[in-house]
């Protein structure tokens, strides 16, 4: 007896989509990285997503400087540095100044699986342990300058930063964050930008929801907004030059506000020697 034939599709194909990608999944038990969809499907630069996924795949302590990333990717320094700035602004990447047990100030880089913040570690003690979703990356070049106390910071810059919360209640800064942002505000003030203009620049067009701490967002705006050109120097007023006159005695030309005699003729008429 002949075998029965059927034109019906196999049951395995019943759930396959009619168009678009079809995933062929492999269950991985080692050498894989978990990436949140919010990052993997992030709109914008593919370089930014690629750099983020690469950093997530690295073990803690791996170097993630621009030079190290450029040695891995074919993109140049400009695209890599732009990707790092975008990740920092979005809250995935954070640079902290921490004090080592030996008392040395060092800048460390933290990368977050999901954007979010934790209180910065106390510079007078050991660093706080990172959250489970937070990955500390390699130490960078130690900072040469010590931390600045709030009383030593520019009081006008601190006043500008403290007033931001009156415009947007979300812009509440700790004393340490204000000290860290104060030098950039001082540079703006020295360039001739008024406190009102700085406040307007830092508070206009803020997103409805912050993906990072307010200090990180303000630091990004202070760093990326170009400073205005300094005003041109005021012209120095030059003294008026008296017009030329013709001496009534010797017809020699001399400068004086009104006609008359030159210096030599005036000396001869008065009997005094002419001044040198």
PDB file of C-alpha atoms in Angstrom:
ATOM      1  CA  UNK A   1       0.000   0.000   0.000  1.00  0.00           C
ATOM      2  CA  UNK A   2       1.398   3.411  -0.982  1.00  0.00           C
ATOM      3  CA  UNK A   3       2.337   5.894   1.736  1.00  0.00           C
ATOM      4  CA  UNK A   4      -0.098   8.772   2.250  1.00  0.00           C
ATOM      5  CA  UNK A   5       1.104  12.209   1.140  1.00  0.00           C
ATOM      6  CA  UNK A   6       0.159  15.587   2.642  1.00  0.00           C
ATOM      7  CA  UNK A   7       0.758  19.177   1.491  1.00  0.00           C
ATOM      8  CA  UNK A   8       0.256  20.597   5.004  1.00  0.00           C
ATOM      9  CA  UNK A   9       3.148  22.574   6.533  1.00  0.00           C
ATOM     10  CA  UNK A  10       5.135  21.059   9.319  1.00  0.00           C
ATOM     11  CA  UNK A  11       4.057  22.095  12.807  1.00  0.00           C
ATOM     12  CA  UNK A  12       7.521  23.633  13.437  1.00  0.00           C
ATOM     13  CA  UNK A  13       6.842  26.277  10.788  1.00  0.00           C
ATOM     14  CA  UNK A  14       3.445  27.272  12.161  1.00  0.00           C
ATOM     15  CA  UNK A  15       4.819  30.124  14.301  1.00  0.00           C
ATOM     16  CA  UNK A  16       7.341  31.537  11.802  1.00  0.00           C
ATOM     17  CA  UNK A  17       6.683  35.174  10.764  1.00  0.00           C
ATOM     18  CA  UNK A  18       5.753  35.902   7.156  1.00  0.00           C
ATOM     19  CA  UNK A  19       8.354  38.713   6.937  1.00  0.00           C
ATOM     20  CA  UNK A  20      11.195  40.261   8.886  1.00  0.00           C
ATOM     21  CA  UNK A  21      13.938  38.589  10.834  1.00  0.00           C
ATOM     22  CA  UNK A  22      13.688  34.999  12.043  1.00  0.00           C
ATOM     23  CA  UNK A  23      15.834  34.333  15.116  1.00  0.00           C
ATOM     24  CA  UNK A  24      17.857  31.160  15.343  1.00  0.00           C
ATOM     25  CA  UNK A  25      18.532  30.979  19.077  1.00  0.00           C
ATOM     26  CA  UNK A  26      21.348  29.073  20.764  1.00  0.00           C
ATOM     27  CA  UNK A  27      21.311  28.559  24.503  1.00  0.00           C
ATOM     28  CA  UNK A  28      24.592  29.999  25.797  1.00  0.00           C
ATOM     29  CA  UNK A  29      26.089  28.825  29.052  1.00  0.00           C
ATOM     30  CA  UNK A  30      29.390  30.766  28.924  1.00  0.00           C
ATOM     31  CA  UNK A  31      31.049  33.738  27.208  1.00  0.00           C
ATOM     32  CA  UNK A  32      27.921  35.854  26.794  1.00  0.00           C
ATOM     33  CA  UNK A  33      26.760  39.288  27.985  1.00  0.00           C
ATOM     34  CA  UNK A  34      23.267  40.326  29.067  1.00  0.00           C
ATOM     35  CA  UNK A  35      22.264  43.621  27.440  1.00  0.00           C
ATOM     36  CA  UNK A  36      19.066  45.504  28.226  1.00  0.00           C
ATOM     37  CA  UNK A  37      16.767  46.142  25.260  1.00  0.00           C
ATOM     38  CA  UNK A  38      16.740  49.835  26.135  1.00  0.00           C
ATOM     39  CA  UNK A  39      20.443  49.935  25.265  1.00  0.00           C
ATOM     40  CA  UNK A  40      20.492  47.437  22.402  1.00  0.00           C
ATOM     41  CA  UNK A  41      17.555  49.194  20.685  1.00  0.00           C
ATOM     42  CA  UNK A  42      18.716  52.734  21.533  1.00  0.00           C
ATOM     43  CA  UNK A  43      17.980  55.138  18.709  1.00  0.00           C
ATOM     44  CA  UNK A  44      20.848  57.177  17.367  1.00  0.00           C
ATOM     45  CA  UNK A  45      24.454  56.279  16.648  1.00  0.00           C
ATOM     46  CA  UNK A  46      25.342  52.645  16.078  1.00  0.00           C
ATOM     47  CA  UNK A  47      28.847  53.480  17.312  1.00  0.00           C
ATOM     48  CA  UNK A  48      27.430  54.478  20.689  1.00  0.00           C
ATOM     49  CA  UNK A  49      25.553  51.188  21.065  1.00  0.00           C
ATOM     50  CA  UNK A  50      28.574  49.209  19.886  1.00  0.00           C
ATOM     51  CA  UNK A  51      30.923  50.911  22.352  1.00  0.00           C
ATOM     52  CA  UNK A  52      28.439  50.348  25.186  1.00  0.00           C
ATOM     53  CA  UNK A  53      28.007  46.636  24.436  1.00  0.00           C
ATOM     54  CA  UNK A  54      31.772  46.195  24.125  1.00  0.00           C
ATOM     55  CA  UNK A  55      32.382  47.854  27.518  1.00  0.00           C
ATOM     56  CA  UNK A  56      29.670  45.669  29.079  1.00  0.00           C
ATOM     57  CA  UNK A  57      31.420  42.561  27.759  1.00  0.00           C
ATOM     58  CA  UNK A  58      34.770  43.487  29.333  1.00  0.00           C
ATOM     59  CA  UNK A  59      35.814  42.188  32.751  1.00  0.00           C
ATOM     60  CA  UNK A  60      36.188  44.687  35.580  1.00  0.00           C
ATOM     61  CA  UNK A  61      39.522  46.452  35.475  1.00  0.00           C
ATOM     62  CA  UNK A  62      39.806  46.533  31.679  1.00  0.00           C
ATOM     63  CA  UNK A  63      41.016  49.859  30.223  1.00  0.00           C
ATOM     64  CA  UNK A  64      38.296  51.856  28.476  1.00  0.00           C
ATOM     65  CA  UNK A  65      40.223  54.993  27.576  1.00  0.00           C
ATOM     66  CA  UNK A  66      39.758  56.526  24.144  1.00  0.00           C
ATOM     67  CA  UNK A  67      43.110  55.122  23.084  1.00  0.00           C
ATOM     68  CA  UNK A  68      42.153  51.614  24.239  1.00  0.00           C
ATOM     69  CA  UNK A  69      38.796  51.770  22.440  1.00  0.00           C
ATOM     70  CA  UNK A  70      40.373  53.132  19.247  1.00  0.00           C
ATOM     71  CA  UNK A  71      42.785  50.185  19.294  1.00  0.00           C
ATOM     72  CA  UNK A  72      39.790  47.816  19.214  1.00  0.00           C
ATOM     73  CA  UNK A  73      37.390  49.631  16.866  1.00  0.00           C
ATOM     74  CA  UNK A  74      38.057  50.933  13.362  1.00  0.00           C
ATOM     75  CA  UNK A  75      36.334  54.231  14.159  1.00  0.00           C
ATOM     76  CA  UNK A  76      38.546  57.193  14.977  1.00  0.00           C
ATOM     77  CA  UNK A  77      39.027  59.209  18.131  1.00  0.00           C
ATOM     78  CA  UNK A  78      36.278  61.734  17.310  1.00  0.00           C
ATOM     79  CA  UNK A  79      33.514  59.119  16.952  1.00  0.00           C
ATOM     80  CA  UNK A  80      34.693  57.160  20.000  1.00  0.00           C
ATOM     81  CA  UNK A  81      34.865  60.247  22.233  1.00  0.00           C
ATOM     82  CA  UNK A  82      31.432  61.350  20.998  1.00  0.00           C
ATOM     83  CA  UNK A  83      30.016  57.923  21.874  1.00  0.00           C
ATOM     84  CA  UNK A  84      31.465  58.120  25.393  1.00  0.00           C
ATOM     85  CA  UNK A  85      29.956  61.584  25.889  1.00  0.00           C
ATOM     86  CA  UNK A  86      26.528  60.322  24.754  1.00  0.00           C
ATOM     87  CA  UNK A  87      26.734  57.367  27.142  1.00  0.00           C
ATOM     88  CA  UNK A  88      27.736  59.664  29.992  1.00  0.00           C
ATOM     89  CA  UNK A  89      24.887  62.063  29.244  1.00  0.00           C
ATOM     90  CA  UNK A  90      22.405  59.164  29.111  1.00  0.00           C
ATOM     91  CA  UNK A  91      23.549  57.856  32.505  1.00  0.00           C
ATOM     92  CA  UNK A  92      25.273  54.657  31.357  1.00  0.00           C
ATOM     93  CA  UNK A  93      28.793  55.902  32.057  1.00  0.00           C
ATOM     94  CA  UNK A  94      30.033  57.830  35.083  1.00  0.00           C
ATOM     95  CA  UNK A  95      33.432  59.114  36.151  1.00  0.00           C
ATOM     96  CA  UNK A  96      34.013  59.489  39.887  1.00  0.00           C
ATOM     97  CA  UNK A  97      36.834  61.069  41.850  1.00  0.00           C
ATOM     98  CA  UNK A  98      37.635  58.707  44.709  1.00  0.00           C
ATOM     99  CA  UNK A  99      40.279  58.627  47.400  1.00  0.00           C
ATOM    100  CA  UNK A 100      42.400  55.487  47.635  1.00  0.00           C
ATOM    101  CA  UNK A 101      43.427  53.988  50.990  1.00  0.00           C
ATOM    102  CA  UNK A 102      46.796  55.747  50.538  1.00  0.00           C
ATOM    103  CA  UNK A 103      45.058  59.137  50.324  1.00  0.00           C
ATOM    104  CA  UNK A 104      45.576  59.637  46.590  1.00  0.00           C
ATOM    105  CA  UNK A 105      42.723  61.071  44.508  1.00  0.00           C
ATOM    106  CA  UNK A 106      41.923  58.873  41.523  1.00  0.00           C
ATOM    107  CA  UNK A 107      39.291  59.070  38.799  1.00  0.00           C
ATOM    108  CA  UNK A 108      37.407  55.816  38.248  1.00  0.00           C
ATOM    109  CA  UNK A 109      34.981  54.918  35.479  1.00  0.00           C
ATOM    110  CA  UNK A 110      31.691  53.133  36.251  1.00  0.00           C
ATOM    111  CA  UNK A 111      29.413  51.636  33.623  1.00  0.00           C
ATOM    112  CA  UNK A 112      25.755  50.900  34.412  1.00  0.00           C
ATOM    113  CA  UNK A 113      23.713  48.111  32.845  1.00  0.00           C
ATOM    114  CA  UNK A 114      20.670  50.316  33.450  1.00  0.00           C
ATOM    115  CA  UNK A 115      21.038  54.106  33.883  1.00  0.00           C
ATOM    116  CA  UNK A 116      20.737  55.190  37.464  1.00  0.00           C
ATOM    117  CA  UNK A 117      22.797  56.651  40.242  1.00  0.00           C
ATOM    118  CA  UNK A 118      23.986  55.857  43.721  1.00  0.00           C
ATOM    119  CA  UNK A 119      25.495  58.279  46.253  1.00  0.00           C
ATOM    120  CA  UNK A 120      29.099  59.014  45.515  1.00  0.00           C
ATOM    121  CA  UNK A 121      31.634  57.368  47.844  1.00  0.00           C
ATOM    122  CA  UNK A 122      32.977  59.355  50.746  1.00  0.00           C
ATOM    123  CA  UNK A 123      36.380  60.771  49.663  1.00  0.00           C
ATOM    124  CA  UNK A 124      37.575  60.394  53.262  1.00  0.00           C
ATOM    125  CA  UNK A 125      36.967  56.654  53.308  1.00  0.00           C
ATOM    126  CA  UNK A 126      37.082  53.602  51.052  1.00  0.00           C
ATOM    127  CA  UNK A 127      34.816  53.524  47.970  1.00  0.00           C
ATOM    128  CA  UNK A 128      31.326  52.147  48.412  1.00  0.00           C
ATOM    129  CA  UNK A 129      30.821  48.698  46.882  1.00  0.00           C
ATOM    130  CA  UNK A 130      29.092  48.929  43.485  1.00  0.00           C
ATOM    131  CA  UNK A 131      25.525  47.805  42.949  1.00  0.00           C
ATOM    132  CA  UNK A 132      24.951  44.436  41.248  1.00  0.00           C
ATOM    133  CA  UNK A 133      24.066  46.232  38.005  1.00  0.00           C
ATOM    134  CA  UNK A 134      27.061  48.544  38.237  1.00  0.00           C
ATOM    135  CA  UNK A 135      30.404  47.610  36.760  1.00  0.00           C
ATOM    136  CA  UNK A 136      33.540  49.468  37.875  1.00  0.00           C
ATOM    137  CA  UNK A 137      35.970  49.705  34.996  1.00  0.00           C
ATOM    138  CA  UNK A 138      39.694  50.358  34.993  1.00  0.00           C
ATOM    139  CA  UNK A 139      41.289  53.121  37.019  1.00  0.00           C
ATOM    140  CA  UNK A 140      42.400  56.076  34.969  1.00  0.00           C
ATOM    141  CA  UNK A 141      45.214  58.579  35.493  1.00  0.00           C
ATOM    142  CA  UNK A 142      45.337  59.790  39.098  1.00  0.00           C
ATOM    143  CA  UNK A 143      44.240  63.358  39.601  1.00  0.00           C
ATOM    144  CA  UNK A 144      47.026  65.670  40.697  1.00  0.00           C
ATOM    145  CA  UNK A 145      44.927  68.269  42.472  1.00  0.00           C
ATOM    146  CA  UNK A 146      43.204  67.570  45.818  1.00  0.00           C
ATOM    147  CA  UNK A 147      39.501  67.944  46.367  1.00  0.00           C
ATOM    148  CA  UNK A 148      38.244  71.454  47.120  1.00  0.00           C
ATOM    149  CA  UNK A 149      36.078  72.227  50.125  1.00  0.00           C
ATOM    150  CA  UNK A 150      32.800  74.053  49.696  1.00  0.00           C
ATOM    151  CA  UNK A 151      34.183  77.090  51.525  1.00  0.00           C
ATOM    152  CA  UNK A 152      37.067  77.317  49.026  1.00  0.00           C
ATOM    153  CA  UNK A 153      34.895  77.271  45.896  1.00  0.00           C
ATOM    154  CA  UNK A 154      33.857  80.413  44.028  1.00  0.00           C
ATOM    155  CA  UNK A 155      30.907  81.764  46.052  1.00  0.00           C
ATOM    156  CA  UNK A 156      29.253  83.339  43.007  1.00  0.00           C
ATOM    157  CA  UNK A 157      29.422  80.067  41.081  1.00  0.00           C
ATOM    158  CA  UNK A 158      28.010  78.161  44.068  1.00  0.00           C
ATOM    159  CA  UNK A 159      25.201  80.719  44.313  1.00  0.00           C
ATOM    160  CA  UNK A 160      24.312  80.238  40.634  1.00  0.00           C
ATOM    161  CA  UNK A 161      24.232  76.455  41.025  1.00  0.00           C
ATOM    162  CA  UNK A 162      22.172  76.624  44.216  1.00  0.00           C
ATOM    163  CA  UNK A 163      19.590  78.867  42.539  1.00  0.00           C
ATOM    164  CA  UNK A 164      18.873  76.317  39.788  1.00  0.00           C
ATOM    165  CA  UNK A 165      16.461  74.393  42.037  1.00  0.00           C
ATOM    166  CA  UNK A 166      14.213  77.470  42.162  1.00  0.00           C
ATOM    167  CA  UNK A 167      13.755  77.180  38.386  1.00  0.00           C
ATOM    168  CA  UNK A 168      13.501  73.376  38.292  1.00  0.00           C
ATOM    169  CA  UNK A 169      12.978  71.578  41.642  1.00  0.00           C
ATOM    170  CA  UNK A 170      14.747  68.508  40.260  1.00  0.00           C
ATOM    171  CA  UNK A 171      18.088  70.341  40.054  1.00  0.00           C
ATOM    172  CA  UNK A 172      19.067  69.776  43.681  1.00  0.00           C
ATOM    173  CA  UNK A 173      22.842  69.413  44.103  1.00  0.00           C
ATOM    174  CA  UNK A 174      24.873  68.174  47.024  1.00  0.00           C
ATOM    175  CA  UNK A 175      27.763  70.238  48.320  1.00  0.00           C
ATOM    176  CA  UNK A 176      30.288  67.916  46.645  1.00  0.00           C
ATOM    177  CA  UNK A 177      28.479  68.130  43.310  1.00  0.00           C
ATOM    178  CA  UNK A 178      28.335  71.936  43.491  1.00  0.00           C
ATOM    179  CA  UNK A 179      32.082  72.097  44.191  1.00  0.00           C
ATOM    180  CA  UNK A 180      32.763  69.854  41.199  1.00  0.00           C
ATOM    181  CA  UNK A 181      30.664  72.026  38.853  1.00  0.00           C
ATOM    182  CA  UNK A 182      31.797  75.384  40.246  1.00  0.00           C
ATOM    183  CA  UNK A 183      35.008  75.759  38.144  1.00  0.00           C
ATOM    184  CA  UNK A 184      33.049  75.468  34.886  1.00  0.00           C
ATOM    185  CA  UNK A 185      30.540  78.079  36.067  1.00  0.00           C
ATOM    186  CA  UNK A 186      33.424  80.333  37.128  1.00  0.00           C
ATOM    187  CA  UNK A 187      34.886  80.063  33.621  1.00  0.00           C
ATOM    188  CA  UNK A 188      31.530  81.137  32.162  1.00  0.00           C
ATOM    189  CA  UNK A 189      31.353  84.098  34.522  1.00  0.00           C
ATOM    190  CA  UNK A 190      34.922  85.099  33.637  1.00  0.00           C
ATOM    191  CA  UNK A 191      33.966  84.983  29.952  1.00  0.00           C
ATOM    192  CA  UNK A 192      31.284  87.607  30.542  1.00  0.00           C
ATOM    193  CA  UNK A 193      28.215  85.342  30.780  1.00  0.00           C
ATOM    194  CA  UNK A 194      25.759  86.713  33.329  1.00  0.00           C
ATOM    195  CA  UNK A 195      24.267  84.482  36.069  1.00  0.00           C
ATOM    196  CA  UNK A 196      20.841  84.835  34.434  1.00  0.00           C
ATOM    197  CA  UNK A 197      22.218  83.597  31.099  1.00  0.00           C
ATOM    198  CA  UNK A 198      23.923  80.633  32.790  1.00  0.00           C
ATOM    199  CA  UNK A 199      20.693  79.722  34.583  1.00  0.00           C
ATOM    200  CA  UNK A 200      18.735  79.946  31.339  1.00  0.00           C
ATOM    201  CA  UNK A 201      21.255  77.778  29.470  1.00  0.00           C
ATOM    202  CA  UNK A 202      21.282  75.088  32.158  1.00  0.00           C
ATOM    203  CA  UNK A 203      17.512  74.895  32.698  1.00  0.00           C
ATOM    204  CA  UNK A 204      16.016  75.373  29.216  1.00  0.00           C
ATOM    205  CA  UNK A 205      14.843  72.279  27.337  1.00  0.00           C
ATOM    206  CA  UNK A 206      15.457  69.725  30.076  1.00  0.00           C
ATOM    207  CA  UNK A 207      13.987  66.239  29.486  1.00  0.00           C
ATOM    208  CA  UNK A 208      10.817  65.200  31.276  1.00  0.00           C
ATOM    209  CA  UNK A 209      12.667  62.356  32.985  1.00  0.00           C
ATOM    210  CA  UNK A 210      16.329  62.307  33.953  1.00  0.00           C
ATOM    211  CA  UNK A 211      18.256  59.154  33.054  1.00  0.00           C
ATOM    212  CA  UNK A 212      21.168  60.310  35.187  1.00  0.00           C
ATOM    213  CA  UNK A 213      21.728  62.458  38.238  1.00  0.00           C
ATOM    214  CA  UNK A 214      21.125  66.207  37.765  1.00  0.00           C
ATOM    215  CA  UNK A 215      24.834  66.878  38.355  1.00  0.00           C
ATOM    216  CA  UNK A 216      25.773  64.690  35.390  1.00  0.00           C
ATOM    217  CA  UNK A 217      23.324  66.465  33.107  1.00  0.00           C
ATOM    218  CA  UNK A 218      24.540  69.900  34.219  1.00  0.00           C
ATOM    219  CA  UNK A 219      28.165  68.858  33.785  1.00  0.00           C
ATOM    220  CA  UNK A 220      27.406  67.739  30.222  1.00  0.00           C
ATOM    221  CA  UNK A 221      25.762  71.057  29.363  1.00  0.00           C
ATOM    222  CA  UNK A 222      28.563  73.090  30.923  1.00  0.00           C
ATOM    223  CA  UNK A 223      31.144  71.076  29.013  1.00  0.00           C
ATOM    224  CA  UNK A 224      29.443  70.914  25.624  1.00  0.00           C
ATOM    225  CA  UNK A 225      27.990  74.441  25.397  1.00  0.00           C
ATOM    226  CA  UNK A 226      30.590  76.718  23.763  1.00  0.00           C
ATOM    227  CA  UNK A 227      31.591  79.803  25.696  1.00  0.00           C
ATOM    228  CA  UNK A 228      30.724  83.143  24.081  1.00  0.00           C
ATOM    229  CA  UNK A 229      33.526  85.073  22.448  1.00  0.00           C
ATOM    230  CA  UNK A 230      35.075  87.675  24.764  1.00  0.00           C
ATOM    231  CA  UNK A 231      33.993  91.260  24.062  1.00  0.00           C
ATOM    232  CA  UNK A 232      36.470  93.287  21.973  1.00  0.00           C
ATOM    233  CA  UNK A 233      38.695  95.624  23.969  1.00  0.00           C
ATOM    234  CA  UNK A 234      37.517  99.198  24.184  1.00  0.00           C
ATOM    235  CA  UNK A 235      39.496 101.555  21.931  1.00  0.00           C
ATOM    236  CA  UNK A 236      41.962 103.745  23.770  1.00  0.00           C
ATOM    237  CA  UNK A 237      41.097 107.420  23.388  1.00  0.00           C
ATOM    238  CA  UNK A 238      43.975 109.259  21.724  1.00  0.00           C
ATOM    239  CA  UNK A 239      44.628 112.903  22.610  1.00  0.00           C
ATOM    240  CA  UNK A 240      43.597 115.464  20.011  1.00  0.00           C
ATOM    241  CA  UNK A 241      46.454 116.763  17.832  1.00  0.00           C
ATOM    242  CA  UNK A 242      46.552 120.583  17.477  1.00  0.00           C
ATOM    243  CA  UNK A 243      46.343 121.855  13.913  1.00  0.00           C
ATOM    244  CA  UNK A 244      49.319 123.262  12.020  1.00  0.00           C
ATOM    245  CA  UNK A 245      49.825 127.015  12.245  1.00  0.00           C
ATOM    246  CA  UNK A 246      52.219 129.402  10.426  1.00  0.00           C
ATOM    247  CA  UNK A 247      54.453 131.476  12.692  1.00  0.00           C
ATOM    248  CA  UNK A 248      53.729 135.201  12.379  1.00  0.00           C
ATOM    249  CA  UNK A 249      57.430 135.936  12.891  1.00  0.00           C
ATOM    250  CA  UNK A 250      59.409 133.412  10.808  1.00  0.00           C
ATOM    251  CA  UNK A 251      56.702 131.719   8.731  1.00  0.00           C
ATOM    252  CA  UNK A 252      57.743 128.347  10.152  1.00  0.00           C
ATOM    253  CA  UNK A 253      55.025 125.740  10.604  1.00  0.00           C
ATOM    254  CA  UNK A 254      54.178 124.663  14.145  1.00  0.00           C
ATOM    255  CA  UNK A 255      51.280 123.030  15.926  1.00  0.00           C
ATOM    256  CA  UNK A 256      49.091 125.148  18.181  1.00  0.00           C
ATOM    257  CA  UNK A 257      45.384 125.543  18.867  1.00  0.00           C
ATOM    258  CA  UNK A 258      45.427 129.160  17.526  1.00  0.00           C
ATOM    259  CA  UNK A 259      47.654 131.269  15.218  1.00  0.00           C
ATOM    260  CA  UNK A 260      50.640 133.100  16.759  1.00  0.00           C
ATOM    261  CA  UNK A 261      54.401 132.740  17.097  1.00  0.00           C
ATOM    262  CA  UNK A 262      56.458 129.546  17.259  1.00  0.00           C
ATOM    263  CA  UNK A 263      58.461 128.590  20.309  1.00  0.00           C
ATOM    264  CA  UNK A 264      61.705 130.178  19.081  1.00  0.00           C
ATOM    265  CA  UNK A 265      60.013 133.469  18.198  1.00  0.00           C
ATOM    266  CA  UNK A 266      58.239 133.584  21.528  1.00  0.00           C
ATOM    267  CA  UNK A 267      61.579 133.032  23.308  1.00  0.00           C
ATOM    268  CA  UNK A 268      63.249 135.783  21.291  1.00  0.00           C
ATOM    269  CA  UNK A 269      60.457 138.223  22.105  1.00  0.00           C
ATOM    270  CA  UNK A 270      60.576 137.455  25.838  1.00  0.00           C
ATOM    271  CA  UNK A 271      64.374 137.109  26.063  1.00  0.00           C
ATOM    272  CA  UNK A 272      64.136 133.579  27.538  1.00  0.00           C
ATOM    273  CA  UNK A 273      65.876 130.522  25.998  1.00  0.00           C
ATOM    274  CA  UNK A 274      63.664 128.188  24.015  1.00  0.00           C
ATOM    275  CA  UNK A 275      62.675 125.008  25.811  1.00  0.00           C
ATOM    276  CA  UNK A 276      64.270 121.808  24.548  1.00  0.00           C
TER     277      UNK A 276
END
